[in-house]
Amino acid sequence: MKYLRLIPALLLGAMLTACNTTKKLYEAQEYDQVIQRVAPDICDGDMNAKHINYVAASYHKANQADHERIQALKATGQPDVWPEIYQRYCSMKGRNEALSCFPTQVKNGMNYVKLDLDDDMMAARTKAESFLVAKANQLLSTGSKPDAEEAEKYINQLERTNSGNTNLPMLKKKSLLCSADRVLVAVDNDDERPLLRSFENAVLRFDEGEVPANVVPATRHTSMKRDDAEVMVVVSDIQITPNRLDEVTFKETNGSKTVEVTDHTQNKTVTITGTIKYYDAYGYRALASVPFEVKSTFKNDYTTIKGDRDACSAETLSRLDSKPVPIPTDESLLLDAAKKLNDLLAAELRK
C-alpha cells in the first residue's frame, strides 16, 4: 500500500515539474521550445488548460515577432535579407503545422487559422538561393583561402535552404580547391583489370601552370596532412573493341570498262568511363563528383580495286593512294585516352 500511495505523488510531482519548466521557457521567451514541448501532448488529448494557454500565447507571440521582422527586412530592399526571411517563414509554417492536430474546440479558442505561406516561402527561397550563390561565387573568385573559408558558410547555408540547388556541387568543389593547402590528385580503379602505371602517370602529368598551384599529383606513398583535400579519378570501366575491318564493295563503269572497288575501314576504340570525386581532408566526405567518358579511336580508310583502273571515278582514284596501316596496340590507345583524361581533369580543376 505504501508504494501504491507513492505512485500518484510521483505523477503529481512530474506534472508540477512539467508545468514549472513550461512556464520558465515561456517567461524566457523561448516560444518555439514551449510549442515543441507541449503541443504533442495536446494532440494526444492532454487538455491541461495552463499548457494550452502557454502554447496559444507562444504561438501568437512568435508568429507576430516573425511577421514584424519579415516586414522590417523587406523594407531594407537589401538582397542579403532573404535567407533570414525564408527561415522565418519556415518557422511560421512549422508552428502552424505543429498545432494543426489540435482539437477544433482548442483551435477556435486560441484563434488558430491555417496559414497559406507556400507562395511566400517559395519566392523567399528563390531570392535567398540567388543571394547565397552570388555571395559564395564572389568570395571564391578571389582565390584566397580566407575568402574560401568564408564562402563555405554561405555554401552550408545554401545547402540548408535547398539541398537540391544545382549550384552546390560546383561551389563545394571551388571552395575545396581554394581552401586546401594541397589538393592531392590520384587515380583509382573500380574495373577488375589493374591500371597500367604508365596510364596513371599520363593522367597525372600536368604542364607547368596548367592547374592551380596547390594541385599535387599523389603517389602511392603520399601522406595527407590536416588541411589537404583529395581529388580521386575513379576509373569504373574500360572497354576495348576488337580490331575491326569494315568493307563495302561496289562496281564502277566507264563505257565498256568495269572495275570492282572495295572501301576498307580499320577500326579500334578504347572507351574509359568513371567519376572525378572531390573529398575533404582525409577523404571523409565526397563533396562533389563529376562523371567522365573519354575515348581514343583509331580509324583508317583505304581503297583497293580489281579490274580496269580506267573505269574508276575521279573520287575513287583520289583514294587509291591510301594504304592499310598497323592497328595500334591496346596500351597505346589506353595512353592516348589517358592524355585526353588528363586534359579533361586539368579543365575541371581550373573551373
mmCIF file of C-alpha atoms in Angstrom:
data_model
loop_
_atom_site.group_PDB
_atom_site.id
_atom_site.type_symbol
_atom_site.label_atom_id
_atom_site.label_comp_id
_atom_site.label_asym_id
_atom_site.label_seq_id
_atom_site.Cartn_x
_atom_site.Cartn_y
_atom_site.Cartn_z
ATOM 1 C CA MET A 1 0.000 0.000 0.000
ATOM 2 C CA LYS A 2 2.857 2.367 0.763
ATOM 3 C CA TYR A 3 4.150 2.015 -2.801
ATOM 4 C CA LEU A 4 0.669 2.456 -4.298
ATOM 5 C CA ARG A 5 0.274 5.745 -2.420
ATOM 6 C CA LEU A 6 3.692 6.824 -3.736
ATOM 7 C CA ILE A 7 2.759 6.493 -7.433
ATOM 8 C CA PRO A 8 0.154 9.340 -7.506
ATOM 9 C CA ALA A 9 2.587 11.524 -5.621
ATOM 10 C CA LEU A 10 5.296 10.881 -8.211
ATOM 11 C CA LEU A 11 2.879 11.614 -11.049
ATOM 12 C CA LEU A 12 1.804 14.851 -9.389
ATOM 13 C CA GLY A 13 5.434 15.845 -8.938
ATOM 14 C CA ALA A 14 6.185 15.153 -12.590
ATOM 15 C CA MET A 15 3.200 17.237 -13.654
ATOM 16 C CA LEU A 16 4.233 20.140 -11.440
ATOM 17 C CA THR A 17 7.786 19.934 -12.792
ATOM 18 C CA ALA A 18 6.485 19.948 -16.370
ATOM 19 C CA CYS A 19 4.284 22.965 -15.695
ATOM 20 C CA ASN A 20 7.132 24.766 -13.992
ATOM 21 C CA THR A 21 9.518 24.062 -16.888
ATOM 22 C CA THR A 22 6.961 25.218 -19.465
ATOM 23 C CA LYS A 23 6.376 28.401 -17.500
ATOM 24 C CA LYS A 24 10.106 29.111 -17.293
ATOM 25 C CA LEU A 25 10.513 28.583 -21.042
ATOM 26 C CA TYR A 26 7.603 30.914 -21.723
ATOM 27 C CA GLU A 27 8.938 33.604 -19.393
ATOM 28 C CA ALA A 28 12.329 33.294 -21.108
ATOM 29 C CA GLN A 29 10.509 33.930 -24.422
ATOM 30 C CA GLU A 30 11.565 30.513 -25.729
ATOM 31 C CA TYR A 31 8.256 30.250 -27.514
ATOM 32 C CA ASP A 32 9.214 27.576 -30.021
ATOM 33 C CA GLN A 33 10.520 25.354 -27.244
ATOM 34 C CA VAL A 34 7.202 25.726 -25.441
ATOM 35 C CA ILE A 35 5.380 24.587 -28.581
ATOM 36 C CA GLN A 36 7.774 21.713 -29.208
ATOM 37 C CA ARG A 37 7.449 20.548 -25.614
ATOM 38 C CA VAL A 38 3.698 20.824 -25.086
ATOM 39 C CA ALA A 39 1.937 20.647 -28.491
ATOM 40 C CA PRO A 40 2.402 16.856 -28.929
ATOM 41 C CA ASP A 41 0.713 16.222 -25.563
ATOM 42 C CA ILE A 42 -2.292 18.364 -26.533
ATOM 43 C CA CYS A 43 -2.533 16.479 -29.837
ATOM 44 C CA ASP A 44 -2.576 13.256 -27.806
ATOM 45 C CA GLY A 45 -5.536 14.502 -25.756
ATOM 46 C CA ASP A 46 -3.912 16.206 -22.747
ATOM 47 C CA MET A 47 -6.273 19.156 -22.213
ATOM 48 C CA ASN A 48 -4.256 20.852 -19.450
ATOM 49 C CA ALA A 49 -5.619 24.403 -19.512
ATOM 50 C CA LYS A 50 -2.350 26.023 -18.443
ATOM 51 C CA HIS A 51 -0.439 24.213 -21.161
ATOM 52 C CA ILE A 52 -2.982 25.237 -23.796
ATOM 53 C CA ASN A 53 -2.724 28.854 -22.687
ATOM 54 C CA TYR A 54 1.075 28.760 -22.807
ATOM 55 C CA VAL A 55 1.058 27.234 -26.302
ATOM 56 C CA ALA A 56 -1.563 29.678 -27.592
ATOM 57 C CA ALA A 57 0.331 32.686 -26.263
ATOM 58 C CA SER A 58 3.675 31.332 -27.520
ATOM 59 C CA TYR A 59 2.213 30.664 -30.961
ATOM 60 C CA HIS A 60 0.825 34.159 -31.451
ATOM 61 C CA LYS A 61 3.794 35.977 -29.924
ATOM 62 C CA ALA A 62 6.337 34.043 -32.021
ATOM 63 C CA ASN A 63 4.380 34.500 -35.237
ATOM 64 C CA GLN A 64 3.891 38.202 -34.552
ATOM 65 C CA ALA A 65 7.608 38.669 -33.933
ATOM 66 C CA ASP A 66 8.478 36.832 -37.147
ATOM 67 C CA HIS A 67 5.915 38.797 -39.159
ATOM 68 C CA GLU A 68 7.234 42.137 -37.907
ATOM 69 C CA ARG A 69 10.838 41.087 -38.554
ATOM 70 C CA ILE A 70 9.991 39.945 -42.092
ATOM 71 C CA GLN A 71 8.325 43.258 -42.889
ATOM 72 C CA ALA A 72 11.290 45.189 -41.490
ATOM 73 C CA LEU A 73 13.767 43.122 -43.519
ATOM 74 C CA LYS A 74 11.788 43.527 -46.734
ATOM 75 C CA ALA A 75 11.690 47.287 -46.202
ATOM 76 C CA THR A 76 15.504 47.467 -46.405
ATOM 77 C CA GLY A 77 15.485 46.315 -50.024
ATOM 78 C CA GLN A 78 18.803 44.536 -49.476
ATOM 79 C CA PRO A 79 19.439 41.128 -51.134
ATOM 80 C CA ASP A 80 21.169 39.676 -48.074
ATOM 81 C CA VAL A 81 17.946 39.679 -46.016
ATOM 82 C CA TRP A 82 16.259 36.862 -47.933
ATOM 83 C CA PRO A 83 17.903 33.894 -46.197
ATOM 84 C CA GLU A 84 16.583 35.137 -42.847
ATOM 85 C CA ILE A 85 13.162 35.931 -44.335
ATOM 86 C CA TYR A 86 12.921 32.399 -45.709
ATOM 87 C CA GLN A 87 13.906 30.840 -42.378
ATOM 88 C CA ARG A 88 11.289 32.913 -40.543
ATOM 89 C CA TYR A 89 8.607 31.806 -42.997
ATOM 90 C CA CYS A 90 9.729 28.219 -42.335
ATOM 91 C CA SER A 91 9.369 28.777 -38.596
ATOM 92 C CA MET A 92 5.866 30.191 -39.005
ATOM 93 C CA LYS A 93 4.806 27.260 -41.171
ATOM 94 C CA GLY A 94 6.360 24.789 -38.718
ATOM 95 C CA ARG A 95 4.405 26.235 -35.793
ATOM 96 C CA ASN A 96 1.213 26.204 -37.824
ATOM 97 C CA GLU A 97 1.685 22.534 -38.692
ATOM 98 C CA ALA A 98 2.566 21.640 -35.084
ATOM 99 C CA LEU A 99 -0.841 22.933 -33.932
ATOM 100 C CA SER A 100 -2.855 21.536 -36.865
ATOM 101 C CA CYS A 101 -3.686 18.359 -34.926
ATOM 102 C CA PHE A 102 -5.302 20.248 -32.020
ATOM 103 C CA PRO A 103 -8.994 19.571 -31.416
ATOM 104 C CA THR A 104 -11.274 22.040 -33.221
ATOM 105 C CA GLN A 105 -12.558 23.469 -29.924
ATOM 106 C CA VAL A 106 -8.993 24.267 -28.817
ATOM 107 C CA LYS A 107 -8.147 25.819 -32.196
ATOM 108 C CA ASN A 108 -11.237 28.039 -32.055
ATOM 109 C CA GLY A 109 -10.441 29.076 -28.520
ATOM 110 C CA MET A 110 -6.918 30.198 -29.442
ATOM 111 C CA ASN A 111 -7.897 31.823 -32.779
ATOM 112 C CA TYR A 112 -5.854 29.325 -34.783
ATOM 113 C CA VAL A 113 -6.024 29.830 -38.547
ATOM 114 C CA LYS A 114 -4.333 27.594 -41.106
ATOM 115 C CA LEU A 115 -1.667 29.750 -42.748
ATOM 116 C CA ASP A 116 -1.087 29.603 -46.501
ATOM 117 C CA LEU A 117 2.597 30.519 -46.768
ATOM 118 C CA ASP A 118 3.738 28.311 -49.660
ATOM 119 C CA ASP A 119 3.908 31.058 -52.298
ATOM 120 C CA ASP A 120 5.678 33.476 -49.947
ATOM 121 C CA MET A 121 8.123 30.755 -48.913
ATOM 122 C CA MET A 122 8.898 29.778 -52.499
ATOM 123 C CA ALA A 123 9.566 33.381 -53.520
ATOM 124 C CA ALA A 124 11.744 33.966 -50.455
ATOM 125 C CA ARG A 125 13.673 30.734 -51.016
ATOM 126 C CA THR A 126 14.381 31.610 -54.646
ATOM 127 C CA LYS A 127 15.748 35.025 -53.659
ATOM 128 C CA ALA A 128 17.687 33.550 -50.752
ATOM 129 C CA GLU A 129 19.344 30.988 -53.021
ATOM 130 C CA SER A 130 20.237 33.651 -55.599
ATOM 131 C CA PHE A 131 21.932 35.759 -52.938
ATOM 132 C CA LEU A 132 23.814 32.842 -51.366
ATOM 133 C CA VAL A 133 25.090 31.583 -54.738
ATOM 134 C CA ALA A 134 26.197 35.061 -55.807
ATOM 135 C CA LYS A 135 27.919 35.757 -52.477
ATOM 136 C CA ALA A 136 29.747 32.415 -52.462
ATOM 137 C CA ASN A 137 30.902 32.903 -56.064
ATOM 138 C CA GLN A 138 32.090 36.421 -55.278
ATOM 139 C CA LEU A 139 34.234 35.189 -52.397
ATOM 140 C CA LEU A 140 35.574 32.202 -54.332
ATOM 141 C CA SER A 141 36.542 34.360 -57.314
ATOM 142 C CA THR A 142 39.404 35.907 -55.315
ATOM 143 C CA GLY A 143 41.161 32.548 -54.997
ATOM 144 C CA SER A 144 42.254 33.283 -51.428
ATOM 145 C CA LYS A 145 41.997 30.738 -48.634
ATOM 146 C CA PRO A 146 40.325 33.097 -46.086
ATOM 147 C CA ASP A 147 37.665 34.061 -48.633
ATOM 148 C CA ALA A 148 37.115 30.394 -49.485
ATOM 149 C CA GLU A 149 36.601 29.601 -45.804
ATOM 150 C CA GLU A 150 34.117 32.484 -45.567
ATOM 151 C CA ALA A 151 32.355 31.236 -48.703
ATOM 152 C CA GLU A 152 31.885 27.848 -47.058
ATOM 153 C CA LYS A 153 29.491 29.454 -44.551
ATOM 154 C CA TYR A 154 27.262 30.664 -47.380
ATOM 155 C CA ILE A 155 27.512 27.306 -49.150
ATOM 156 C CA ASN A 156 26.412 25.492 -45.982
ATOM 157 C CA GLN A 157 23.512 27.930 -45.603
ATOM 158 C CA LEU A 158 22.569 27.324 -49.236
ATOM 159 C CA GLU A 159 22.508 23.576 -48.594
ATOM 160 C CA ARG A 160 20.244 24.076 -45.579
ATOM 161 C CA THR A 161 17.963 26.276 -47.678
ATOM 162 C CA ASN A 162 17.782 23.842 -50.594
ATOM 163 C CA SER A 163 19.932 20.725 -50.645
ATOM 164 C CA GLY A 164 18.943 20.197 -54.283
ATOM 165 C CA ASN A 165 20.315 23.504 -55.562
ATOM 166 C CA THR A 166 22.150 22.745 -58.802
ATOM 167 C CA ASN A 167 24.995 25.140 -57.943
ATOM 168 C CA LEU A 168 26.022 23.252 -54.811
ATOM 169 C CA PRO A 169 28.410 20.682 -56.365
ATOM 170 C CA MET A 170 30.371 23.340 -58.257
ATOM 171 C CA LEU A 171 30.504 25.693 -55.259
ATOM 172 C CA LYS A 172 31.673 22.899 -52.953
ATOM 173 C CA LYS A 173 34.346 21.944 -55.444
ATOM 174 C CA LYS A 174 35.587 25.538 -55.801
ATOM 175 C CA SER A 175 35.621 26.014 -52.044
ATOM 176 C CA LEU A 176 37.566 22.804 -51.543
ATOM 177 C CA LEU A 177 40.203 23.670 -54.156
ATOM 178 C CA CYS A 178 40.681 27.217 -52.841
ATOM 179 C CA SER A 179 40.737 26.457 -49.110
ATOM 180 C CA ALA A 180 43.064 23.423 -49.105
ATOM 181 C CA ASP A 181 46.806 23.802 -48.580
ATOM 182 C CA ARG A 182 47.313 20.969 -51.061
ATOM 183 C CA VAL A 183 44.937 19.212 -53.402
ATOM 184 C CA LEU A 184 46.250 15.685 -53.838
ATOM 185 C CA VAL A 185 45.171 14.123 -57.128
ATOM 186 C CA ALA A 186 45.245 10.341 -57.505
ATOM 187 C CA VAL A 187 43.895 7.614 -59.788
ATOM 188 C CA ASP A 188 41.889 4.644 -58.535
ATOM 189 C CA ASN A 189 40.240 1.746 -60.282
ATOM 190 C CA ASP A 190 36.843 0.070 -59.903
ATOM 191 C CA ASP A 191 37.436 -2.018 -63.006
ATOM 192 C CA GLU A 192 38.644 -5.575 -62.464
ATOM 193 C CA ARG A 193 41.736 -5.070 -64.612
ATOM 194 C CA PRO A 194 44.680 -3.332 -62.907
ATOM 195 C CA LEU A 195 45.637 0.033 -64.338
ATOM 196 C CA LEU A 196 48.973 0.403 -66.047
ATOM 197 C CA ARG A 197 51.404 2.582 -64.122
ATOM 198 C CA SER A 198 52.078 4.428 -67.381
ATOM 199 C CA PHE A 199 48.333 5.147 -67.626
ATOM 200 C CA GLU A 200 48.244 6.671 -64.123
ATOM 201 C CA ASN A 201 51.343 8.749 -64.862
ATOM 202 C CA ALA A 202 49.814 10.078 -68.086
ATOM 203 C CA VAL A 203 46.582 11.077 -66.308
ATOM 204 C CA LEU A 204 48.511 12.987 -63.622
ATOM 205 C CA ARG A 205 51.192 14.607 -65.815
ATOM 206 C CA PHE A 206 50.259 18.308 -65.874
ATOM 207 C CA ASP A 207 52.154 21.018 -67.728
ATOM 208 C CA GLU A 208 53.511 23.934 -65.719
ATOM 209 C CA GLY A 209 50.730 26.413 -64.972
ATOM 210 C CA GLU A 210 48.053 24.086 -66.328
ATOM 211 C CA VAL A 211 46.378 23.584 -62.934
ATOM 212 C CA PRO A 212 46.208 25.675 -59.720
ATOM 213 C CA ALA A 213 49.479 25.882 -57.797
ATOM 214 C CA ASN A 214 48.190 23.848 -54.835
ATOM 215 C CA VAL A 215 47.343 20.813 -57.004
ATOM 216 C CA VAL A 216 49.811 17.984 -56.349
ATOM 217 C CA PRO A 217 49.805 14.632 -58.187
ATOM 218 C CA ALA A 218 49.858 11.974 -55.473
ATOM 219 C CA THR A 219 51.942 8.829 -55.470
ATOM 220 C CA ARG A 220 51.031 5.680 -53.558
ATOM 221 C CA HIS A 221 53.237 6.852 -50.711
ATOM 222 C CA THR A 222 51.979 10.446 -50.410
ATOM 223 C CA SER A 223 50.514 11.104 -46.952
ATOM 224 C CA MET A 224 47.715 13.593 -46.337
ATOM 225 C CA LYS A 225 48.063 16.453 -43.906
ATOM 226 C CA ARG A 226 45.426 18.246 -41.876
ATOM 227 C CA ASP A 227 44.474 20.916 -44.439
ATOM 228 C CA ASP A 228 44.842 18.785 -47.557
ATOM 229 C CA ALA A 229 41.997 17.863 -49.884
ATOM 230 C CA GLU A 230 41.841 14.966 -52.282
ATOM 231 C CA VAL A 231 40.629 14.542 -55.840
ATOM 232 C CA MET A 232 40.229 10.920 -56.858
ATOM 233 C CA VAL A 233 39.918 9.936 -60.515
ATOM 234 C CA VAL A 234 37.988 6.686 -60.244
ATOM 235 C CA VAL A 235 38.002 4.553 -63.393
ATOM 236 C CA SER A 236 34.878 2.397 -63.358
ATOM 237 C CA ASP A 237 35.023 0.751 -66.770
ATOM 238 C CA ILE A 238 37.422 0.249 -69.693
ATOM 239 C CA GLN A 239 36.013 -1.004 -72.983
ATOM 240 C CA ILE A 240 38.372 -2.016 -75.803
ATOM 241 C CA THR A 241 36.799 -3.038 -79.085
ATOM 242 C CA PRO A 242 38.436 -5.806 -81.131
ATOM 243 C CA ASN A 243 40.339 -4.906 -84.287
ATOM 244 C CA ARG A 244 37.734 -4.421 -86.994
ATOM 245 C CA LEU A 245 37.915 -4.214 -90.745
ATOM 246 C CA ASP A 246 34.701 -2.992 -92.368
ATOM 247 C CA GLU A 247 34.399 -3.354 -96.139
ATOM 248 C CA VAL A 248 31.981 -2.081 -98.763
ATOM 249 C CA THR A 249 32.308 -3.341 -102.358
ATOM 250 C CA PHE A 250 30.693 -1.829 -105.439
ATOM 251 C CA LYS A 251 31.262 -1.574 -109.195
ATOM 252 C CA GLU A 252 32.120 1.398 -111.377
ATOM 253 C CA THR A 253 31.945 1.553 -115.147
ATOM 254 C CA ASN A 254 33.283 3.836 -117.825
ATOM 255 C CA GLY A 255 31.913 2.855 -121.204
ATOM 256 C CA SER A 256 32.806 -0.801 -121.737
ATOM 257 C CA LYS A 257 35.304 -0.789 -118.905
ATOM 258 C CA THR A 258 34.374 -2.143 -115.424
ATOM 259 C CA VAL A 259 36.155 -2.148 -112.068
ATOM 260 C CA GLU A 260 35.296 -3.600 -108.640
ATOM 261 C CA VAL A 261 36.021 -1.098 -105.872
ATOM 262 C CA THR A 262 36.330 -2.014 -102.191
ATOM 263 C CA ASP A 263 36.422 0.662 -99.466
ATOM 264 C CA HIS A 264 38.095 -0.642 -96.305
ATOM 265 C CA THR A 265 37.902 0.899 -92.824
ATOM 266 C CA GLN A 266 40.174 -0.210 -89.994
ATOM 267 C CA ASN A 267 38.621 0.486 -86.551
ATOM 268 C CA LYS A 268 39.538 0.199 -82.920
ATOM 269 C CA THR A 269 38.305 2.195 -79.916
ATOM 270 C CA VAL A 270 39.108 2.450 -76.204
ATOM 271 C CA THR A 271 36.379 3.977 -74.024
ATOM 272 C CA ILE A 272 37.083 4.853 -70.395
ATOM 273 C CA THR A 273 34.299 5.892 -68.025
ATOM 274 C CA GLY A 274 34.404 6.885 -64.389
ATOM 275 C CA THR A 275 33.969 9.695 -61.903
ATOM 276 C CA ILE A 276 36.131 12.527 -60.592
ATOM 277 C CA LYS A 277 35.417 12.724 -56.849
ATOM 278 C CA TYR A 278 36.319 15.618 -54.571
ATOM 279 C CA TYR A 279 36.968 14.771 -50.912
ATOM 280 C CA ASP A 280 37.557 16.983 -47.888
ATOM 281 C CA ALA A 281 40.504 16.447 -45.540
ATOM 282 C CA TYR A 282 41.407 12.789 -45.046
ATOM 283 C CA GLY A 283 38.773 11.733 -47.568
ATOM 284 C CA TYR A 284 35.964 11.617 -45.027
ATOM 285 C CA ARG A 285 33.293 13.221 -47.240
ATOM 286 C CA ALA A 286 32.761 13.277 -51.004
ATOM 287 C CA LEU A 287 31.774 16.912 -51.542
ATOM 288 C CA ALA A 288 31.183 16.646 -55.279
ATOM 289 C CA SER A 289 31.533 14.202 -58.132
ATOM 290 C CA VAL A 290 31.774 14.660 -61.897
ATOM 291 C CA PRO A 291 31.216 11.722 -64.271
ATOM 292 C CA PHE A 292 33.511 11.446 -67.287
ATOM 293 C CA GLU A 293 33.920 9.493 -70.503
ATOM 294 C CA VAL A 294 36.969 9.682 -72.756
ATOM 295 C CA LYS A 295 37.661 7.808 -75.973
ATOM 296 C CA SER A 296 40.680 7.064 -78.096
ATOM 297 C CA THR A 297 39.620 5.973 -81.567
ATOM 298 C CA PHE A 298 41.786 4.637 -84.350
ATOM 299 C CA LYS A 299 40.287 4.775 -87.831
ATOM 300 C CA ASN A 300 41.989 4.351 -91.186
ATOM 301 C CA ASP A 301 40.286 4.290 -94.591
ATOM 302 C CA TYR A 302 41.831 2.862 -97.746
ATOM 303 C CA THR A 303 40.557 1.635 -101.108
ATOM 304 C CA THR A 304 41.511 -1.249 -103.361
ATOM 305 C CA ILE A 305 40.311 -2.163 -106.843
ATOM 306 C CA LYS A 306 40.018 -5.228 -109.052
ATOM 307 C CA GLY A 307 39.692 -4.622 -112.760
ATOM 308 C CA ASP A 308 40.382 -1.799 -115.147
ATOM 309 C CA ARG A 309 41.755 1.306 -113.416
ATOM 310 C CA ASP A 310 40.454 3.436 -116.277
ATOM 311 C CA ALA A 311 36.910 2.624 -115.158
ATOM 312 C CA CYS A 312 37.451 4.331 -111.756
ATOM 313 C CA SER A 313 35.739 7.593 -110.966
ATOM 314 C CA ALA A 314 37.846 10.605 -110.007
ATOM 315 C CA GLU A 315 36.820 10.174 -106.357
ATOM 316 C CA THR A 316 37.936 6.553 -106.318
ATOM 317 C CA LEU A 317 41.245 7.427 -107.967
ATOM 318 C CA SER A 318 41.865 10.028 -105.232
ATOM 319 C CA ARG A 319 41.558 7.302 -102.578
ATOM 320 C CA LEU A 320 43.861 4.761 -104.167
ATOM 321 C CA ASP A 321 46.979 6.241 -102.569
ATOM 322 C CA SER A 322 45.681 5.320 -99.081
ATOM 323 C CA LYS A 323 47.106 2.125 -97.587
ATOM 324 C CA PRO A 324 46.403 -0.166 -94.622
ATOM 325 C CA VAL A 325 48.483 0.604 -91.539
ATOM 326 C CA PRO A 326 49.306 -1.356 -88.368
ATOM 327 C CA ILE A 327 46.479 -1.074 -85.823
ATOM 328 C CA PRO A 328 47.662 0.465 -82.532
ATOM 329 C CA THR A 329 48.060 -1.784 -79.522
ATOM 330 C CA ASP A 330 45.666 -1.689 -76.560
ATOM 331 C CA GLU A 331 48.332 0.011 -74.473
ATOM 332 C CA SER A 332 48.993 2.788 -76.964
ATOM 333 C CA LEU A 333 45.262 3.592 -77.238
ATOM 334 C CA LEU A 334 44.944 3.500 -73.433
ATOM 335 C CA LEU A 335 47.774 6.002 -73.124
ATOM 336 C CA ASP A 336 46.135 8.266 -75.702
ATOM 337 C CA ALA A 337 42.878 8.080 -73.726
ATOM 338 C CA ALA A 338 44.837 8.865 -70.545
ATOM 339 C CA LYS A 339 46.138 12.076 -72.139
ATOM 340 C CA LYS A 340 42.594 13.089 -73.007
ATOM 341 C CA LEU A 341 41.535 12.338 -69.446
ATOM 342 C CA ASN A 342 44.443 14.470 -68.255
ATOM 343 C CA ASP A 343 43.160 17.411 -70.330
ATOM 344 C CA LEU A 344 39.633 16.908 -69.008
ATOM 345 C CA LEU A 345 40.910 16.729 -65.408
ATOM 346 C CA ALA A 346 43.002 19.865 -65.803
ATOM 347 C CA ALA A 347 39.987 21.753 -67.153
ATOM 348 C CA GLU A 348 37.911 20.549 -64.185
ATOM 349 C CA LEU A 349 40.498 21.709 -61.685
ATOM 350 C CA ARG A 350 40.644 25.156 -63.305
ATOM 351 C CA LYS A 351 36.872 25.755 -63.137
#
